[in-house]
Amino acid sequence: MDAFFASVEQASKPSLRGKAVVVGGLGPRGVVATCSYEARVFGVHSAMPMGQARRLAPNAAYLVPRFELYRSISEQVMRLLRGLSPLVEPLSLDEAFVDLEAGGAAWDAESARLAGTKLRTDIRAVTGLTGSVGLAASKMLAKIASEEAKPDGLVLIPPGTERTMLEPMTVRTLPGVGPATGDHLRRAGITTVGDIAEAGEDELVRLLGKAHGHALYAMALALDERPVVAERETKSVSVEDTYDVDIHDRVRVGVEVGRLADRCVRRLRGSGLSGRTIVLKVRRYDFSTLTRSETLRGPTDDPGVVREAAARLLDSVDTTGGVRLLGVGVSGLADYTQEDLFAQAAGERVQEVAEEPDAEPVREDRPAPAPERRWPSGHDVRHVEYGHGWVQGSGLGRVTVRFETPYSEPGRVRTFPVDDPHLAPAEPLPLVPAVPRRPGEGGPATTEAGPDLGGETDAGTGPAGSARQASG
DNA sequence: TCTGGGGTCCTCAATCTG
DNA sequence: TCTGCAGATTGAGGACCC
């Protein structure tokens, strides 16, 4: 999907269409998650500190992410992909590999192109959004093709042309080559994919180590036999928080670690998992990051056990100077049931996790949050008189709302007191109005009824971007 | 006013185990 | 019983991805 989060926001808010939109954390330490192509013109990009983005594009709309909405739209796209093939491998909420050959949706370049074109039409009809498709004989090439296709395009790499196409590309084009590896290669005089092929496998292994060296050399020769894997097991579950202001108080650090442990366990239990290794992550005032871990005798999902382990790990960390981030994770995952056996054998109490609905982390230098209603930027609201709208901004006891829906013209702006009884948070509306199913109708493009909002959504599902025309 | 959150995989050193 | 070795496991950190 193209600029996914920002595109969803533009689709649901007519007044933002064609405008610079930046989605991400709005706190003092937030970063950009995604921005619209209009914002990219100003130099804004993903992972950029929000403050820098605001300097570059002061007039852009700044919104907090609405993951539930994105997840629901993501699931709609995933359903379309699964209609093409049983082999769909989600990479994230907005990208997935599809083995078209395994699904019988394509058997050569031309049929793949047709399938890709139809997919893009269906995605548009069902979600109202644009998606790009990359078609090639392997995952790596399909991914590169989909990047080339963005925004709103389709690129097919014809079989036999792969190496010629890759040769002049920069090493950073290859998946797995980030800033560090890119620098490393550049210092060795290797800047293009062609240079990697020329350097030879031994040299690559010498420079980057066994695993990375072999893999990169193969990719440079356009060799990638990795299959599309539909089911991936979760390897770890973790939660972390960055604090607006560094925490210096050791007691408070301990309290936060306890909270994070509880949240982590809630997520773990939500997935029906337990784990053996508890990991504590601490980012200090100077951005140096350290992790401490402890492996238990058996897997657990007991909040008390995880909390105590995290506290022990914290004892071994010097937090003088303050911490900006804390995290707690569990890895070495096992089936939920194994934990019970262990807990019983050890005679441990199984404590319930306090149902604290993911409270805001404690911010230093800030009084306890007033019992004031919160109106996050971009979230939907409903007013008894003016109808559906979204929060454009809030502060100083007032909240500004723009009244419009995904299907309306750009709407009017009005300001209310934050405690106005006529104003209430609302569920997002579907981006495409629901079309009633007529008898005998079955095509996906005409029967989808907008996002499934409300209720629990499974984590880890995700949509589409690059498709794979299976090799062979 | 720099630098989120949730993951995966790899490497290396130290330690454990058979 | 002691020693040496190989392989597995553990713990920490780094790089990368979206």
XYZ file of C-alpha atoms (C1' of nucleotides) in Angstrom:
508
model
C 0.000 0.000 0.000
C 1.235 3.491 -0.772
C 2.021 5.723 2.239
C -0.499 3.521 4.022
C -1.315 5.308 7.287
C -1.319 8.737 5.643
C -3.465 7.482 2.740
C -6.027 6.063 5.167
C -6.196 9.421 6.935
C -6.605 11.281 3.656
C -9.342 8.882 2.551
C -11.249 9.343 5.790
C -10.767 13.136 5.909
C -11.680 14.885 2.637
C -10.103 18.173 3.749
C -6.660 16.478 3.868
C -6.699 15.089 0.325
C -3.877 16.523 -1.737
C -2.322 17.990 1.426
C 0.821 17.173 3.384
C -0.138 14.673 6.115
C 2.271 13.323 8.723
C 1.326 10.400 10.987
C 3.410 9.556 14.042
C 4.058 10.213 17.714
C 3.204 13.815 18.563
C 5.066 13.944 21.865
C 8.396 15.733 22.260
C 10.228 12.520 21.341
C 7.925 11.313 18.581
C 9.045 10.215 15.143
C 7.289 10.051 11.769
C 5.610 6.701 11.103
C 4.394 7.568 7.594
C 3.762 10.712 5.622
C 1.841 11.487 2.445
C 3.676 12.041 -0.830
C 2.755 15.715 -0.541
C 4.750 15.865 2.719
C 7.713 14.041 1.180
C 8.152 16.973 -1.206
C 9.307 18.983 1.843
C 11.870 16.332 2.736
C 9.827 14.629 5.450
C 10.275 10.851 5.646
C 9.641 7.865 7.923
C 11.636 7.618 11.168
C 12.442 11.336 11.108
C 12.113 13.095 14.488
C 8.748 14.841 14.566
C 10.328 18.150 15.504
C 12.433 18.098 12.363
C 9.344 17.244 10.295
C 7.498 20.216 11.805
C 10.355 22.509 10.846
C 10.382 21.196 7.274
C 6.596 21.156 6.822
C 5.055 23.505 9.393
C 1.702 23.595 7.616
C 1.231 19.846 7.307
C -1.509 18.023 9.238
C -0.001 16.089 12.159
C -1.979 13.066 13.322
C -1.525 10.214 15.799
C -1.753 6.701 14.303
C -5.038 4.782 14.561
C -3.779 1.214 14.440
C -7.164 -0.448 14.910
C -8.450 1.260 11.774
C -5.310 0.436 9.792
C -5.504 -3.178 10.945
C -9.082 -3.528 9.803
C -8.292 -2.133 6.348
C -5.194 -4.278 6.236
C -7.364 -7.328 6.828
C -9.627 -6.389 3.922
C -6.629 -6.303 1.606
C -5.352 -9.585 3.029
C -8.649 -11.234 2.187
C -8.210 -10.140 -1.432
C -4.694 -11.597 -1.477
C -5.853 -14.894 -0.008
C -8.356 -15.045 -2.838
C -5.370 -15.215 -5.199
C -3.348 -17.843 -3.373
C -3.213 -19.768 -0.109
C 0.441 -18.718 0.159
C 0.315 -15.153 1.490
C 3.176 -13.924 3.688
C 2.440 -10.618 5.456
C 5.511 -8.457 6.071
C 3.671 -5.716 7.923
C 0.258 -4.077 7.982
C 0.717 -2.785 4.454
C 2.883 -5.303 2.626
C 2.800 -8.995 1.769
C 4.258 -11.582 -0.567
C 1.867 -13.730 -2.597
C 2.874 -16.905 -4.425
C 0.642 -16.495 -7.466
C 1.725 -19.753 -9.047
C 0.777 -21.788 -5.958
C -2.712 -20.315 -6.130
C -3.063 -20.943 -9.848
C -3.586 -17.197 -10.322
C -0.629 -16.898 -12.711
C 1.656 -19.208 -14.691
C 3.641 -16.784 -16.861
C 4.507 -13.107 -17.113
C 1.337 -12.113 -18.909
C -1.064 -13.892 -16.565
C 0.856 -12.437 -13.613
C 0.453 -8.949 -15.003
C -3.283 -9.505 -15.433
C -3.616 -10.810 -11.871
C -1.663 -7.818 -10.557
C -3.779 -5.335 -12.470
C -7.017 -6.892 -11.247
C -5.703 -6.922 -7.687
C -4.993 -3.207 -7.797
C -8.513 -2.554 -9.114
C -10.040 -4.697 -6.362
C -7.983 -3.014 -3.621
C -9.187 0.358 -4.860
C -12.825 -0.783 -4.976
C -12.779 -2.371 -1.525
C -10.656 0.128 0.401
C -10.653 3.265 -1.734
C -6.833 3.225 -1.508
C -4.064 2.675 -4.024
C -1.618 -0.171 -3.803
C 1.475 -0.993 -5.824
C 2.382 -4.408 -7.157
C 5.788 -5.850 -7.929
C 5.894 -9.048 -9.980
C 8.995 -11.214 -10.246
C 10.348 -14.720 -9.909
C 11.521 -14.343 -6.301
C 10.652 -12.500 -3.108
C 13.680 -10.237 -3.238
C 12.961 -9.154 -6.814
C 9.221 -8.752 -6.202
C 10.062 -6.480 -3.285
C 12.423 -4.372 -5.379
C 9.822 -4.235 -8.164
C 7.109 -3.055 -5.767
C 9.380 -0.269 -4.496
C 9.947 0.797 -8.091
C 6.194 0.655 -8.717
C 5.294 3.114 -5.962
C 3.149 5.100 -5.911
C 0.105 3.541 -7.533
C 1.883 1.383 -10.105
C 2.780 -2.099 -11.269
C 6.269 -3.268 -12.238
C 7.084 -6.665 -13.674
C 10.663 -7.900 -13.920
C 10.747 -10.160 -16.976
C 12.535 -13.476 -16.397
C 16.088 -13.353 -17.761
C 16.538 -9.601 -17.211
C 17.118 -9.723 -13.453
C 20.915 -9.421 -13.305
C 21.122 -6.676 -15.886
C 18.488 -4.727 -13.974
C 20.210 -5.165 -10.593
C 23.780 -4.391 -11.663
C 23.657 -0.568 -11.671
C 21.479 -0.345 -8.556
C 22.994 0.852 -5.271
C 23.772 -1.772 -2.624
C 21.118 -0.182 -0.402
C 18.482 -1.484 -2.851
C 19.065 -5.007 -1.562
C 16.958 -6.002 1.430
C 19.131 -6.347 4.524
C 21.581 -3.629 3.535
C 21.020 -0.713 5.898
C 23.183 2.286 6.787
C 25.854 0.268 8.629
C 26.334 -2.441 5.993
C 26.085 0.165 3.258
C 28.917 2.166 4.860
C 30.977 -0.946 5.400
C 30.691 -1.897 1.734
C 31.352 1.642 0.555
C 34.605 1.750 2.508
C 35.604 -1.413 0.628
C 34.843 0.338 -2.655
C 31.593 -1.535 -3.219
C 28.711 0.779 -4.070
C 26.556 -1.051 -6.636
C 25.001 -4.492 -6.809
C 27.301 -5.165 -9.766
C 30.299 -4.419 -7.496
C 29.087 -7.073 -5.048
C 28.872 -9.695 -7.790
C 32.337 -8.713 -8.981
C 33.905 -8.769 -5.508
C 33.135 -12.449 -5.143
C 31.626 -14.533 -2.373
C 34.837 -14.964 -0.311
C 35.376 -11.218 -0.111
C 31.755 -10.637 0.929
C 32.032 -13.256 3.682
C 35.292 -11.703 4.845
C 33.677 -8.250 4.997
C 30.284 -9.117 6.479
C 30.509 -12.534 8.087
C 29.219 -15.888 6.986
C 25.459 -15.518 6.963
C 25.247 -11.991 5.651
C 28.075 -12.461 3.150
C 26.644 -15.578 1.502
C 23.120 -14.131 1.433
C 24.182 -10.820 -0.070
C 26.339 -12.409 -2.743
C 23.451 -14.666 -3.789
C 21.089 -11.697 -3.940
C 23.512 -9.759 -6.118
C 23.336 -12.634 -8.603
C 19.527 -12.436 -8.379
C 19.469 -15.822 -6.658
C 16.737 -16.051 -4.021
C 15.036 -19.378 -3.408
C 13.218 -18.394 -0.218
C 9.647 -19.692 -0.358
C 6.586 -17.663 0.521
C 5.687 -18.762 4.057
C 2.083 -18.271 5.074
C 2.355 -19.089 8.782
C 5.116 -17.568 10.900
C 5.523 -18.402 14.565
C 5.981 -15.491 16.937
C 9.453 -15.606 18.512
C 9.116 -12.890 21.129
C 6.657 -10.453 22.661
C 7.751 -7.118 24.058
C 6.523 -3.690 25.101
C 8.483 -0.511 25.570
C 7.889 3.137 26.357
C 9.927 6.222 25.638
C 9.330 8.923 28.239
C 8.817 12.563 27.368
C 11.355 13.457 30.050
C 14.153 11.198 31.345
C 13.301 9.404 34.577
C 15.906 9.846 37.309
C 14.060 8.486 40.318
C 15.134 4.876 40.807
C 11.866 3.979 42.562
C 9.871 5.307 39.653
C 12.011 3.333 37.212
C 11.110 0.229 39.199
C 7.401 1.076 39.095
C 7.540 1.581 35.325
C 9.325 -1.725 34.789
C 6.581 -3.438 36.800
C 3.909 -1.829 34.640
C 5.672 -2.825 31.449
C 5.994 -6.402 32.729
C 2.231 -6.499 33.325
C 1.487 -5.110 29.873
C 3.857 -7.589 28.301
C 2.199 -10.493 30.090
C -1.238 -9.284 29.005
C -0.080 -9.375 25.398
C 1.548 -12.754 25.933
C -1.634 -14.219 27.383
C -3.694 -12.579 24.676
C -1.747 -14.647 22.164
C -2.050 -17.789 24.293
C 1.712 -17.939 24.829
C 4.231 -18.218 27.621
C 7.995 -17.799 27.547
C 11.226 -18.750 29.312
C 13.500 -15.770 28.764
C 12.716 -12.379 30.291
C 14.463 -9.394 28.710
C 14.844 -5.923 30.186
C 15.765 -3.066 27.876
C 17.076 0.265 29.126
C 17.917 3.275 26.983
C 19.860 5.797 28.985
C 19.893 9.575 28.836
C 22.714 9.463 26.267
C 20.792 7.066 24.000
C 23.099 4.182 24.865
C 20.960 1.051 25.019
C 21.536 -2.049 27.043
C 19.636 -5.277 27.501
C 19.729 -7.763 30.354
C 18.093 -11.152 30.159
C 17.382 -14.103 32.374
C 16.262 -17.566 31.327
C 13.910 -19.385 33.683
C 13.698 -23.132 34.210
C 10.452 -23.283 32.300
C 8.051 -21.034 30.390
C 5.776 -18.707 32.324
C 2.971 -16.239 31.748
C 2.682 -15.372 35.425
C 2.854 -11.593 35.845
C 4.436 -11.966 39.271
C 7.241 -14.122 37.908
C 7.903 -11.785 34.974
C 7.755 -8.720 37.207
C 10.230 -10.211 39.690
C 12.626 -11.304 36.957
C 12.498 -7.847 35.378
C 13.151 -6.265 38.784
C 16.177 -8.540 39.340
C 17.522 -7.574 35.921
C 17.004 -3.903 36.735
C 19.182 -4.355 39.844
C 22.155 -5.038 37.562
C 21.716 -1.823 35.585
C 23.138 1.552 36.464
C 20.500 4.192 35.726
C 22.440 7.152 37.076
C 21.929 10.053 34.725
C 18.383 9.035 33.876
C 16.606 6.721 31.462
C 14.610 7.729 28.397
C 13.205 4.306 27.489
C 12.290 1.136 29.326
C 11.134 -2.135 27.827
C 10.210 -5.631 28.958
C 10.066 -8.612 26.634
C 9.619 -12.361 26.743
C 11.216 -14.788 24.295
C 11.796 -18.514 24.136
C 8.062 -18.846 23.626
C 6.090 -21.995 24.221
C 2.466 -23.096 24.191
C 0.387 -21.624 26.944
C -0.384 -25.023 28.518
C 3.236 -25.868 29.300
C 3.339 -22.990 31.736
C 0.639 -24.503 33.927
C 2.668 -27.656 34.424
C 5.717 -25.637 35.380
C 3.817 -23.346 37.692
C 2.193 -26.277 39.429
C 5.483 -28.134 39.759
C 7.123 -25.087 41.249
C 4.174 -24.427 43.513
C 4.010 -20.861 42.370
C 0.940 -18.750 42.673
C -0.576 -17.719 39.398
C -1.446 -14.113 39.842
C -3.957 -12.310 37.727
C -2.747 -9.336 35.724
C -4.316 -6.141 36.913
C -6.731 -4.926 34.252
C -5.040 -1.609 33.864
C -6.032 -0.468 30.378
C -2.554 0.459 29.177
C -2.248 3.549 31.285
C -0.125 6.432 30.127
C 3.433 6.020 31.308
C 4.350 8.328 34.130
C 5.855 11.535 32.830
C 8.272 13.322 35.057
C 7.816 16.991 35.787
C 4.126 16.682 35.112
C 1.351 16.523 37.659
C -0.958 13.516 37.672
C -3.170 13.724 34.562
C -6.285 15.737 35.237
C -9.524 13.818 34.875
C -10.030 15.779 31.674
C -11.309 14.055 28.533
C -8.579 13.492 25.948
C -9.078 14.314 22.296
C -6.202 12.848 20.245
C -5.536 14.617 16.942
C -7.186 12.859 14.044
C -9.551 10.692 16.070
C -13.218 10.522 15.131
C -15.941 12.207 17.168
C -19.689 12.726 16.967
C -21.607 15.824 17.968
C -25.339 15.579 18.646
C -26.046 18.580 16.468
C -23.267 18.647 13.842
C -22.774 14.926 13.301
C -19.555 13.051 12.480
C -16.177 14.746 12.492
C -12.579 14.455 13.631
C -10.357 16.236 16.118
C -8.185 18.804 14.429
C -6.527 19.893 17.637
C -7.064 20.481 21.329
C -5.593 22.452 24.183
C -6.331 25.239 26.634
C -9.601 23.566 27.543
C -10.913 23.583 23.987
C -11.159 21.036 21.203
C -11.410 21.921 17.515
C -13.402 19.571 15.302
C -13.792 19.408 11.540
C -17.167 17.997 10.570
C -16.826 15.764 7.535
C -17.030 12.084 6.571
C -15.113 9.994 4.013
C -17.967 10.549 1.546
C -18.655 14.241 2.138
C -17.140 17.441 0.793
C -14.457 19.053 3.000
C -16.294 20.205 6.109
C -16.536 23.172 8.468
C -14.436 23.623 11.612
C -15.957 24.362 15.027
C -14.455 24.693 18.507
C -15.993 23.382 21.762
C -15.049 23.183 25.430
C -13.247 19.866 26.053
C -16.040 18.780 28.393
C -18.900 19.625 26.013
C -21.543 16.986 26.804
C -22.762 16.993 23.173
C -19.388 15.770 21.915
C -18.276 12.130 22.174
C -15.557 9.911 20.691
C -16.813 7.902 17.693
C -15.802 4.811 15.730
C -14.155 5.492 12.347
C -16.461 5.216 9.340
C -15.659 2.787 6.496
C -13.560 4.474 3.794
C -15.889 3.137 1.109
C -19.629 3.200 1.759
C -21.047 -0.288 2.307
C -22.709 -1.694 -0.784
C -25.638 -3.979 0.017
C -25.096 -7.488 -1.313
C -27.533 -8.299 -4.110
C -28.767 -11.890 -4.448
C -26.438 -14.080 -6.495
C -23.537 -11.621 -6.303
C -20.141 -12.876 -5.252
C -17.210 -10.757 -6.447
C -15.017 -9.287 -3.726
C -15.126 -5.788 -5.130
C -18.871 -5.442 -4.684
C -19.551 -7.224 -1.432
C -17.111 -5.868 1.094
C -18.769 -3.663 3.636
C -15.978 -1.519 4.938
C -13.623 -2.158 7.830
C -14.644 -4.445 10.650
C -14.409 -1.922 13.382
C -14.852 -2.497 17.051
C -14.113 -5.719 18.856
C -10.808 -7.487 19.127
C -8.606 -7.725 16.095
C -5.917 -10.357 15.856
C -2.471 -8.872 15.970
C -0.008 -9.707 13.277
C -2.254 -9.703 10.254
C -1.262 -7.524 7.392
C -1.889 -6.546 3.743
C -0.341 -6.174 0.447
C 2.309 -4.625 -1.656
C 4.479 -6.957 -3.565
C 3.326 -10.102 -5.220
C 5.405 -13.016 -6.278
C 5.119 -14.828 -9.499
C 6.440 -18.187 -8.399
C 9.504 -19.326 -10.229
C 9.721 -22.599 -12.080
C 13.847 19.766 20.111
C 17.349 14.825 17.339
C 16.522 9.852 17.253
C 9.209 5.301 18.305
C 7.607 0.574 18.767
C 7.553 -4.166 17.753
C 9.743 -7.423 15.763
C 13.670 -10.801 13.361
C 18.170 -12.547 12.633
C 23.150 -12.700 13.288
C 27.612 -12.672 15.827
C 30.558 -13.358 19.539
C 32.095 -14.720 24.038
C 31.357 -17.263 28.123
C 29.576 -21.184 30.216
C 27.466 -25.651 30.537
C 27.110 -30.532 29.323
C 28.079 -35.060 27.727
C 38.711 -39.594 38.397
C 40.687 -36.172 35.519
C 41.221 -33.840 31.131
C 40.125 -32.214 26.689
C 36.917 -31.358 23.258
C 32.777 -30.353 20.622
C 28.399 -28.752 20.532
C 24.548 -26.497 22.800
C 22.864 -22.840 25.474
C 22.913 -18.336 27.378
C 23.570 -13.408 27.448
C 24.684 -9.068 25.253
C 24.789 -6.212 21.460
C 24.180 -4.743 16.638
C 21.819 -4.317 12.267
C 17.801 -4.260 9.858
C 12.753 -3.920 8.552
C 8.137 -1.636 8.419
